[in-house]
Amino acid sequence: MNVILASTSTLFGGNYLEYLTNELVTLFKGTDEIIFIPFARPGGISHEEYTKKASDFFETLNIKVKGLHEFQNPVEAINHAKGYFTGGGNTFLLVKTLHELGLMEVLSNNIKQGKAYLGCSAGSNIGGINMKTTNDMPIVYPSSFDCMGLVPFNLNPHYLDPNPDLKHNGETRETRINEFLTQNNIKVVGLREGNWIRISGNNITTEGSEETRIFEPGKAPYELQPGASLV
Amino acid sequence: MNVILASTSTLFGGNYLEYLTNELVTLFKGTDEIIFIPFARPGGISHEEYTKKASDFFETLNIKVKGLHEFQNPVEAINHAKGYFTGGGNTFLLVKTLHELGLMEVLSNNIKQGKAYLGCSAGSNIGGINMKTTNDMPIVYPSSFDCMGLVPFNLNPHYLDPNPDLKHNGETRETRINEFLTQNNIKVVGLREGNWIRISGNNITTEGSEETRIFEPGKAPYELQPGASLV
């Protein structure tokens, strides 16, 4: 496989996808056109607006972007495409739409056959076993929480360390993931902003500027250095 | 109806339910025993431990607490009870369990007939139309997101204002609720820590130390003062 699952599309103070530019040149080498999956609709923006945003960035890499919503037959479009990018936004809306259109397995099969895939945030969540470790609000009811399972674990994008100064009794991210572990026997990779998971052939590594926090049932959470293997 | 739906059980630096003591004396006046619904299991604690926590507080008000998990027939237990308290934790786990046991409608019917109800956090979410505005992680898959509809709107407990200093690109609470409004024609009440909704007869008011932020489709969000009507 040839995959990047990134915590975020945009670093604080940076431009859209800018920090990943070099990685994306490698990921999409030899590809002049990709399909953008805009279904997560961050902030409720339209499929058209969102595709324009992705397209504007990929133009700088001489890669043409087509929005999946533009196709009459999205299954055929996925099967014919050379590579994919799924943008962030709301994971529930993304997963619901992919299941409704019968695309989750189709996309997964194409990626497992070696086609390049970039996911950011919600688009990374769907690379995991299921979406049960998303941070998003359940604004719609998907027919299933199952995802593509490109990796043998779940992801928590935008992983945030507890803030000891916060006078607020909402759960910390770590508390939420520990609650997940009481109900599921699945490893969770907490991806801090600036980090991504790289699948290259049979290798799965954690990459980026930060350490990556790993949660496993019955173990204390621990940190992995950039470049560490995740399998 | 006679209901309190609180943002949180515990204020920063305070003890469990302490800030609500006077309100709870009024809510449960004439009631010497209530049923505690421990299914949300915050941090994964057991039903027994969680019920003990609730029981320890209500002992100070001379109210006996029985955990719903102790009953062979929970439907009968709900129908025979004099009042209810649903504790916070994970809303997905709470809603899944209530639907599995066929309790959502039974509980709702009893409360609509006038029996006292206290909800905190996840226990407040289930007082709304559905759970699509919870902050919790979807660690399990409920058979439905529908809730009791004690109020004609949804709640967002632990409502948190955007922090302009945060160098993190996860969505703000306001962004998430606005995404909800693109998909649902339902008013959302953002309950800051220290606030609660009071249903007393036909009146629904917002109470507590803070303003309450209201989100409606097609309108700018606005604030309500403590004591303002929500119907």
Coordinates of C-alpha atoms in Angstrom, one line a residue:
Chain A
M1 CA 0.0 0.0 0.0
N2 CA 0.9 3.6 -0.5
V3 CA -0.9 5.7 2.1
I4 CA -0.7 8.8 4.3
L5 CA -3.1 9.2 7.2
A6 CA -2.5 12.7 8.7
S7 CA -3.8 14.2 11.9
T8 CA -4.7 17.5 10.3
S9 CA -4.7 19.2 6.9
T10 CA -3.3 22.5 8.3
L11 CA -0.8 23.3 10.9
F12 CA -1.3 26.4 13.2
G13 CA -0.3 29.4 11.2
G14 CA 0.3 27.4 8.0
N15 CA -1.6 27.0 4.7
Y16 CA -3.7 24.1 3.6
L17 CA -1.6 20.9 3.3
E18 CA 1.6 23.0 3.1
Y19 CA 3.5 21.0 5.7
L20 CA 2.9 17.8 3.8
T21 CA 4.1 19.1 0.4
N22 CA 7.3 17.0 0.1
E23 CA 5.5 13.9 1.4
L24 CA 2.7 14.3 -1.1
V25 CA 5.1 14.7 -4.1
T26 CA 6.4 11.2 -3.1
L27 CA 3.0 9.7 -2.4
F28 CA 1.4 10.8 -5.7
K29 CA 4.6 10.3 -7.9
G30 CA 3.5 9.5 -11.4
T31 CA -0.1 10.4 -10.8
D32 CA -1.5 13.4 -12.7
E33 CA -5.1 13.2 -11.5
I34 CA -6.8 12.2 -8.2
I35 CA -10.3 12.0 -6.9
F36 CA -11.2 14.1 -3.9
I37 CA -13.8 12.8 -1.5
P38 CA -15.5 16.0 0.0
F39 CA -18.3 14.3 2.0
A40 CA -17.0 15.3 5.4
R41 CA -17.9 18.9 4.6
P42 CA -16.0 20.8 7.4
G43 CA -18.1 23.7 8.8
G44 CA -20.9 22.6 6.4
I45 CA -19.2 23.9 3.3
S46 CA -20.5 22.6 -0.1
H47 CA -18.9 19.7 -2.0
E48 CA -18.0 22.2 -4.7
E49 CA -16.2 24.7 -2.4
Y50 CA -14.4 22.0 -0.6
T51 CA -13.2 20.4 -3.9
K52 CA -12.0 23.8 -5.0
K53 CA -9.8 24.1 -1.9
A54 CA -8.2 20.7 -2.5
S55 CA -7.8 21.5 -6.2
D56 CA -6.1 24.8 -5.5
F57 CA -3.4 23.1 -3.5
F58 CA -2.8 20.1 -5.8
E59 CA -2.6 22.5 -8.8
T60 CA 0.8 23.6 -7.3
L61 CA 1.9 19.9 -7.7
N62 CA 0.5 19.7 -11.2
I63 CA -2.1 17.2 -10.1
K64 CA -5.7 17.6 -11.3
V65 CA -8.4 17.0 -8.7
K66 CA -12.0 15.8 -9.5
G67 CA -14.6 15.8 -6.7
L68 CA -16.3 12.4 -6.3
H69 CA -19.7 14.2 -6.1
E70 CA -19.3 15.2 -9.8
F71 CA -19.6 11.6 -11.0
Q72 CA -22.9 9.9 -12.0
N73 CA -21.5 6.6 -10.9
P74 CA -19.2 7.0 -7.9
V75 CA -18.3 3.3 -7.7
E76 CA -17.0 3.3 -11.2
A77 CA -15.2 6.6 -10.6
I78 CA -13.4 5.1 -7.6
N79 CA -12.5 2.0 -9.6
H80 CA -11.1 4.0 -12.5
A81 CA -9.2 6.6 -10.4
K82 CA -5.4 6.7 -10.0
G83 CA -5.3 8.0 -6.4
Y84 CA -7.5 9.5 -3.7
F85 CA -7.7 12.3 -1.1
T86 CA -10.3 12.4 1.6
G87 CA -10.6 15.7 3.4
G88 CA -11.4 16.3 7.0
G89 CA -14.7 17.5 8.5
N90 CA -17.3 15.4 10.2
T91 CA -16.5 11.7 10.3
F92 CA -20.2 10.7 10.9
L93 CA -21.3 12.5 7.7
L94 CA -18.4 11.0 5.8
V95 CA -18.9 7.5 6.9
K96 CA -22.7 7.7 6.5
T97 CA -22.3 8.9 2.9
L98 CA -19.7 6.3 2.0
H99 CA -21.9 3.5 3.3
E100 CA -25.0 4.9 1.6
L101 CA -23.2 5.0 -1.7
G102 CA -21.6 1.5 -1.2
L103 CA -18.1 3.0 -1.4
M104 CA -16.3 2.0 1.8
E105 CA -15.3 -1.4 0.6
V106 CA -14.7 -0.3 -3.0
L107 CA -12.3 2.4 -1.9
S108 CA -10.6 0.1 0.5
N109 CA -10.1 -2.6 -2.1
N110 CA -8.5 -0.1 -4.6
I111 CA -6.2 1.2 -1.9
K112 CA -5.2 -2.3 -0.8
Q113 CA -4.3 -3.0 -4.5
G114 CA -1.7 -0.2 -4.3
K115 CA -3.4 3.1 -5.4
A116 CA -2.2 6.1 -3.5
Y117 CA -4.4 7.5 -0.7
L118 CA -4.2 10.6 1.4
G119 CA -6.5 11.1 4.4
C120 CA -6.6 14.1 6.7
S121 CA -8.5 14.0 10.1
A122 CA -11.9 12.4 9.2
G123 CA -10.3 11.1 6.1
S124 CA -7.7 9.4 8.3
N125 CA -10.2 8.0 10.7
I126 CA -11.7 5.9 7.9
G127 CA -8.4 4.3 7.4
G128 CA -8.8 2.6 10.8
I129 CA -10.8 -0.5 11.8
N130 CA -13.8 1.7 12.8
M131 CA -14.7 5.3 13.5
K132 CA -15.3 4.7 17.2
T133 CA -12.3 6.9 18.2
T134 CA -13.3 10.0 16.2
N135 CA -13.6 13.3 18.1
D136 CA -16.5 14.5 15.9
M137 CA -20.1 15.2 16.9
P138 CA -22.6 12.5 15.8
I139 CA -24.7 15.0 13.7
V140 CA -26.0 12.1 11.5
Y141 CA -26.6 8.4 12.1
P142 CA -24.4 6.1 9.9
S143 CA -25.7 2.6 9.0
S144 CA -22.4 1.3 10.5
F145 CA -19.3 2.6 12.3
D146 CA -17.0 0.2 10.3
C147 CA -14.3 1.7 8.2
M148 CA -11.6 0.5 5.7
G149 CA -9.2 -1.2 8.0
L150 CA -6.1 -0.1 6.1
V151 CA -4.2 -0.4 9.4
P152 CA -4.8 -3.0 12.2
F153 CA -5.8 -0.3 14.7
N154 CA -7.9 2.8 15.2
L155 CA -6.8 6.4 14.9
N156 CA -7.5 9.4 17.1
P157 CA -6.5 12.5 14.9
H158 CA -5.9 15.9 16.5
Y159 CA -4.8 14.1 19.6
L160 CA -4.6 16.6 22.4
D161 CA -2.7 16.3 25.7
P162 CA -4.7 17.1 28.9
N163 CA -4.4 20.7 29.9
P164 CA -3.9 20.9 33.7
D165 CA -4.9 24.6 33.7
L166 CA -8.4 24.0 32.2
K167 CA -11.2 24.6 34.7
H168 CA -13.6 22.5 32.9
N169 CA -14.9 19.0 33.8
G170 CA -15.5 17.7 30.2
E171 CA -13.5 14.5 29.6
T172 CA -9.9 14.7 28.5
R173 CA -9.0 12.9 25.2
E174 CA -7.1 10.3 27.2
T175 CA -10.2 9.6 29.4
R176 CA -12.3 9.1 26.3
I177 CA -9.8 6.7 24.7
N178 CA -9.6 4.8 27.9
E179 CA -13.4 4.5 27.9
F180 CA -13.2 3.1 24.4
L181 CA -10.7 0.5 25.6
T182 CA -13.1 -0.8 28.2
Q183 CA -15.5 -1.7 25.4
N184 CA -13.2 -2.6 22.5
N185 CA -10.0 -4.8 22.2
I186 CA -8.4 -2.5 19.6
K187 CA -5.2 -0.5 19.7
V188 CA -5.6 3.3 19.3
V189 CA -3.0 5.6 17.8
G190 CA -3.2 9.2 19.2
L191 CA -1.9 11.4 16.3
R192 CA -0.9 14.8 17.5
E193 CA -1.1 17.8 15.1
G194 CA 1.9 17.6 12.8
N195 CA 2.0 13.8 12.7
W196 CA 0.9 11.2 10.2
I197 CA 0.9 7.5 9.6
R198 CA 2.8 6.3 6.5
I199 CA 2.0 3.0 4.9
S200 CA 4.6 2.0 2.3
G201 CA 4.4 -1.5 1.0
N202 CA 4.2 -3.7 4.2
N203 CA 5.6 -1.0 6.5
I204 CA 3.5 1.2 8.7
T205 CA 5.3 4.0 10.5
T206 CA 4.5 7.0 12.6
E207 CA 6.0 10.2 11.1
G208 CA 6.0 14.0 11.7
S209 CA 7.3 16.4 14.2
E210 CA 5.8 15.0 17.4
E211 CA 5.8 11.8 19.4
T212 CA 2.8 9.5 18.9
R213 CA 0.8 8.3 21.9
I214 CA -0.3 4.7 21.8
F215 CA -3.2 3.2 23.8
E216 CA -3.6 -0.5 24.2
P217 CA -6.0 -2.5 26.4
G218 CA -4.5 -3.4 29.7
K219 CA -1.3 -1.3 29.2
A220 CA -0.2 2.1 30.3
P221 CA -0.2 4.5 27.3
Y222 CA 3.2 5.0 25.8
E223 CA 5.0 7.2 23.2
L224 CA 6.6 6.3 19.9
Q225 CA 9.3 8.4 18.2
P226 CA 8.9 9.6 14.6
G227 CA 9.9 6.8 12.3
A228 CA 8.8 4.0 14.7
S229 CA 7.1 1.0 13.3
L230 CA 3.4 0.5 14.1
V231 CA 3.1 -3.2 13.2
Chain B
M1 CA -42.9 17.7 34.6
N2 CA -40.3 18.1 37.3
V3 CA -36.8 17.9 35.8
I4 CA -33.3 19.2 36.1
L5 CA -30.9 18.7 33.2
A6 CA -27.4 19.9 34.3
S7 CA -24.3 20.5 32.2
T8 CA -22.1 18.8 34.8
S9 CA -22.2 16.9 38.1
T10 CA -19.2 18.6 39.5
L11 CA -17.9 22.2 39.4
F12 CA -14.2 22.8 39.2
G13 CA -12.8 22.6 42.7
G14 CA -16.2 21.4 44.1
N15 CA -17.6 18.1 45.3
Y16 CA -20.0 15.8 43.4
L17 CA -23.4 17.5 43.0
E18 CA -22.6 19.9 45.7
Y19 CA -23.5 23.1 43.7
L20 CA -26.9 21.6 43.0
T21 CA -27.8 20.7 46.6
N22 CA -30.5 23.3 47.2
E23 CA -32.1 22.6 43.8
L24 CA -32.1 18.8 44.5
V25 CA -33.9 19.3 47.8
T26 CA -36.7 21.0 45.9
L27 CA -36.6 18.6 42.9
F28 CA -36.9 15.5 45.1
K29 CA -39.2 16.9 47.8
G30 CA -41.3 14.2 49.3
T31 CA -39.2 11.4 47.7
D32 CA -37.2 9.1 50.0
E33 CA -35.8 6.7 47.3
I34 CA -34.7 7.2 43.7
I35 CA -33.3 4.9 41.0
F36 CA -29.8 5.7 39.7
I37 CA -29.0 4.9 36.1
P38 CA -25.3 4.1 36.0
F39 CA -25.0 2.9 32.4
A40 CA -22.8 5.8 31.1
R41 CA -19.9 4.5 33.2
P42 CA -17.5 7.6 33.2
G43 CA -13.9 6.5 32.8
G44 CA -15.2 2.9 32.6
I45 CA -16.0 2.5 36.3
S46 CA -18.4 -0.3 37.3
H47 CA -22.1 0.1 37.8
E48 CA -21.6 -0.7 41.5
E49 CA -18.8 1.9 42.1
Y50 CA -20.8 4.6 40.2
T51 CA -24.0 3.9 42.2
K52 CA -22.0 4.1 45.4
K53 CA -20.9 7.6 44.4
A54 CA -24.4 8.8 43.8
S55 CA -25.7 7.1 46.9
D56 CA -23.0 8.8 49.1
F57 CA -24.3 12.2 48.0
F58 CA -28.0 11.5 48.3
E59 CA -27.5 10.0 51.8
T60 CA -26.8 13.6 52.9
L61 CA -30.3 14.5 51.7
N62 CA -31.8 11.4 53.4
I63 CA -32.7 9.9 50.0
K64 CA -31.9 6.2 49.3
V65 CA -30.4 5.3 46.0
K66 CA -30.8 2.0 44.1
G67 CA -28.8 1.2 41.0
L68 CA -30.9 0.2 38.0
H69 CA -28.5 -2.6 37.3
E70 CA -29.5 -4.3 40.6
F71 CA -33.0 -5.1 39.3
Q72 CA -34.0 -8.4 37.5
N73 CA -36.7 -6.5 35.6
P74 CA -35.5 -2.9 34.9
V75 CA -38.7 -1.9 33.1
E76 CA -40.7 -2.8 36.2
A77 CA -38.2 -1.0 38.4
I78 CA -38.5 2.2 36.3
N79 CA -42.3 2.0 36.4
H80 CA -42.3 1.5 40.2
A81 CA -39.7 4.2 41.1
K82 CA -40.5 7.5 42.6
G83 CA -37.7 9.5 40.9
Y84 CA -34.6 9.1 38.8
F85 CA -31.0 10.3 38.4
T86 CA -28.9 9.5 35.4
G87 CA -25.2 10.2 35.8
G88 CA -22.8 11.4 33.2
G89 CA -20.2 9.5 31.3
N90 CA -20.4 8.2 27.8
T91 CA -23.6 9.0 26.0
F92 CA -23.2 6.3 23.4
L93 CA -22.9 3.6 26.0
L94 CA -25.8 5.1 28.0
V95 CA -28.1 5.3 24.9
K96 CA -27.1 1.9 23.6
T97 CA -27.9 0.3 26.9
L98 CA -31.2 2.1 27.4
H99 CA -32.4 1.0 23.9
E100 CA -31.2 -2.5 24.3
L101 CA -33.2 -2.9 27.6
G102 CA -36.2 -1.1 26.1
L103 CA -36.0 1.6 28.7
M104 CA -35.8 4.9 26.8
E105 CA -39.6 5.2 26.2
V106 CA -40.5 3.7 29.6
L107 CA -38.3 6.3 31.4
S108 CA -39.6 9.1 29.3
N109 CA -43.3 8.2 29.9
N110 CA -42.8 8.1 33.7
I111 CA -41.0 11.5 33.7
K112 CA -43.7 13.0 31.5
Q113 CA -46.3 11.8 34.1
G114 CA -44.5 14.0 36.7
K115 CA -41.9 11.8 38.4
A116 CA -38.8 13.8 39.3
Y117 CA -35.7 13.4 37.1
L118 CA -32.1 14.6 37.4
G119 CA -29.7 14.3 34.6
C120 CA -26.0 15.3 34.5
S121 CA -24.0 15.6 31.2
A122 CA -24.8 12.3 29.3
G123 CA -27.9 12.0 31.6
S124 CA -29.0 15.5 30.3
N125 CA -28.3 14.7 26.7
I126 CA -30.9 11.9 26.8
G127 CA -33.5 14.6 27.9
G128 CA -33.2 16.2 24.4
I129 CA -34.7 15.0 21.1
N130 CA -31.7 13.0 20.2
M131 CA -28.0 12.5 21.2
K132 CA -26.6 14.1 18.0
T133 CA -25.1 17.0 19.9
T134 CA -23.2 15.0 22.5
N135 CA -19.4 15.7 22.9
D136 CA -18.7 12.0 23.6
M137 CA -16.6 9.5 21.7
P138 CA -18.7 6.9 19.8
I139 CA -17.1 4.0 21.6
V140 CA -20.1 1.7 20.9
Y141 CA -22.8 1.7 18.2
P142 CA -26.4 2.4 19.6
S143 CA -29.4 1.0 17.7
S144 CA -30.7 4.6 17.4
F145 CA -29.6 8.1 18.4
D146 CA -33.2 9.0 19.5
C147 CA -33.7 10.1 23.1
M148 CA -36.5 11.0 25.5
G149 CA -37.5 14.4 24.1
L150 CA -38.4 15.9 27.5
V151 CA -37.6 19.3 25.9
P152 CA -38.3 20.4 22.3
F153 CA -34.6 20.9 21.5
N154 CA -31.2 19.3 21.9
L155 CA -28.6 19.9 24.5
N156 CA -24.8 20.4 24.4
P157 CA -23.6 19.9 28.0
H158 CA -20.1 21.2 29.0
Y159 CA -20.5 23.9 26.4
L160 CA -17.1 25.5 25.9
D161 CA -16.3 28.8 24.3
P162 CA -13.6 28.9 21.6
N163 CA -10.1 29.5 23.1
P164 CA -8.3 32.0 20.8
D165 CA -5.0 31.0 22.3
L166 CA -5.2 27.3 21.4
K167 CA -2.8 26.4 18.7
H168 CA -4.8 23.3 17.6
N169 CA -6.9 22.8 14.5
G170 CA -9.5 20.5 15.9
E171 CA -13.0 22.0 15.5
T172 CA -14.4 24.3 18.2
R173 CA -17.7 23.4 19.9
E174 CA -19.4 26.2 17.9
T175 CA -18.1 24.8 14.6
R176 CA -19.4 21.3 15.5
I177 CA -22.9 22.6 16.5
N178 CA -23.0 24.7 13.3
E179 CA -22.2 21.5 11.3
F180 CA -25.1 19.8 13.2
L181 CA -27.4 22.6 12.1
T182 CA -26.6 22.0 8.4
Q183 CA -28.0 18.5 8.8
N184 CA -30.8 19.0 11.4
N185 CA -33.6 21.5 11.9
I186 CA -33.4 21.4 15.7
K187 CA -32.5 24.1 18.2
V188 CA -29.4 23.4 20.3
V189 CA -28.9 24.7 23.9
G190 CA -25.2 25.1 24.8
L191 CA -25.1 24.6 28.6
R192 CA -21.9 26.0 30.1
E193 CA -20.5 24.4 33.3
G194 CA -22.6 25.6 36.2
N195 CA -25.8 25.8 34.2
W196 CA -28.9 23.6 34.1
I197 CA -32.3 23.5 32.4
R198 CA -35.2 23.4 34.8
I199 CA -38.6 21.9 33.7
S200 CA -41.3 22.8 36.3
G201 CA -44.8 22.0 35.1
N202 CA -45.1 23.6 31.7
N203 CA -42.1 26.0 32.2
I204 CA -38.7 25.3 30.8
T205 CA -36.0 27.8 32.0
T206 CA -32.3 28.1 31.8
E207 CA -30.7 28.4 35.3
G208 CA -27.3 28.7 36.9
S209 CA -24.3 31.0 37.2
E210 CA -23.6 31.5 33.4
E211 CA -25.4 32.7 30.3
T212 CA -26.7 30.0 28.0
R213 CA -25.8 30.0 24.3
I214 CA -28.5 29.1 21.9
F215 CA -28.0 27.9 18.3
E216 CA -30.9 27.9 15.8
P217 CA -30.9 27.1 12.1
G218 CA -30.5 30.2 10.0
K219 CA -29.8 32.5 13.0
A220 CA -26.7 33.9 14.6
P221 CA -26.1 32.2 18.0
Y222 CA -27.4 34.2 21.0
E223 CA -27.2 34.3 24.8
L224 CA -29.9 33.9 27.4
Q225 CA -29.7 35.2 30.9
P226 CA -30.3 32.8 33.9
G227 CA -34.0 32.4 34.5
A228 CA -35.0 33.0 30.8
S229 CA -37.7 30.8 29.3
L230 CA -36.7 28.2 26.7
V231 CA -40.1 27.6 25.2

